[in-house]
XYZ file of C-alpha atoms in Angstrom:
95
model
C -19.191 8.438 -3.308
C -16.118 6.512 -4.335
C -12.472 7.470 -4.048
C -10.024 6.150 -6.592
C -10.876 2.472 -7.039
C -11.681 1.814 -3.418
C -14.968 0.859 -1.835
C -18.083 2.993 -1.825
C -17.867 5.445 1.046
C -19.488 8.461 2.633
C -18.228 11.885 3.739
C -16.561 10.326 6.780
C -14.620 7.970 4.497
C -13.577 10.854 2.268
C -12.301 12.736 5.318
C -10.257 9.667 6.333
C -8.687 9.428 2.883
C -7.914 13.152 2.936
C -6.330 12.746 6.376
C -4.266 9.827 5.030
C -2.915 11.864 2.119
C -2.123 14.813 4.392
C -0.365 12.456 6.806
C 1.688 10.881 4.006
C 2.629 14.314 2.665
C 3.627 15.646 6.089
C 5.630 12.512 6.909
C 7.103 11.980 3.452
C 8.157 15.498 2.478
C 10.902 15.946 5.111
C 12.299 12.498 4.369
C 12.442 13.142 0.644
C 13.990 16.575 1.250
C 16.778 14.688 3.046
C 17.253 12.714 -0.192
C 16.024 9.449 1.285
C 15.075 6.896 -1.342
C 11.395 6.140 -1.793
C 11.789 2.737 -0.138
C 13.834 4.047 2.788
C 11.444 6.955 3.320
C 8.512 4.541 3.359
C 10.268 2.155 5.752
C 11.168 5.036 8.052
C 7.573 6.189 8.379
C 5.336 5.116 11.249
C 1.924 4.907 9.624
C 0.173 5.169 12.975
C -3.592 4.981 12.605
C -3.163 4.058 8.921
C -0.945 1.050 9.620
C -3.833 -1.386 9.204
C -4.880 -0.055 5.792
C -4.498 -2.557 2.962
C -2.033 -2.264 0.086
C 0.671 -0.457 2.071
C 2.942 -0.669 -0.962
C 0.919 2.147 -2.546
C 2.876 4.376 -0.198
C 5.719 4.192 -2.747
C 3.482 5.708 -5.441
C 2.284 8.432 -3.073
C 5.857 9.280 -2.107
C 6.852 9.345 -5.775
C 4.114 11.938 -6.417
C 5.478 14.066 -3.570
C 9.008 13.621 -4.932
C 7.892 14.824 -8.383
C 6.367 17.917 -6.775
C 9.496 18.679 -4.743
C 12.015 17.899 -7.487
C 10.340 18.475 -10.880
C 13.724 18.271 -12.626
C 14.195 14.632 -11.543
C 13.358 11.978 -14.081
C 9.973 10.371 -13.493
C 10.182 6.668 -12.700
C 8.511 4.206 -15.036
C 5.573 2.111 -13.831
C 7.773 -0.994 -14.042
C 10.406 0.622 -11.793
C 7.726 1.766 -9.338
C 6.220 -1.721 -9.136
C 9.706 -3.064 -8.431
C 10.155 -0.540 -5.621
C 6.753 -1.496 -4.227
C 7.864 -5.139 -4.117
C 11.164 -4.191 -2.479
C 9.275 -2.207 0.158
C 6.986 -5.155 0.904
C 9.923 -7.555 1.193
C 11.824 -5.245 3.540
C 8.713 -4.653 5.662
C 8.508 -8.369 6.416
C 12.098 -8.550 7.702
């Protein structure tokens, strides 16, 4: 089995990815409900067991999906804007 564009995995891997998405949703939703920006919400989150996963900047995209669900009236961000926010997140993580 494969998930998204990641490596080939098994049922255990699928369960880990599901746990990751549930974790992101449960951590991200309250932050977004407080009107935190995507970058600030991401920076505020302790990724715990998922902290060593690669491509942490994808968190911005995941949070944007949650934001669209919570606030469907808000304008969807363009891919260019989202990539910019991903870069901002990475730069602020390093500081």
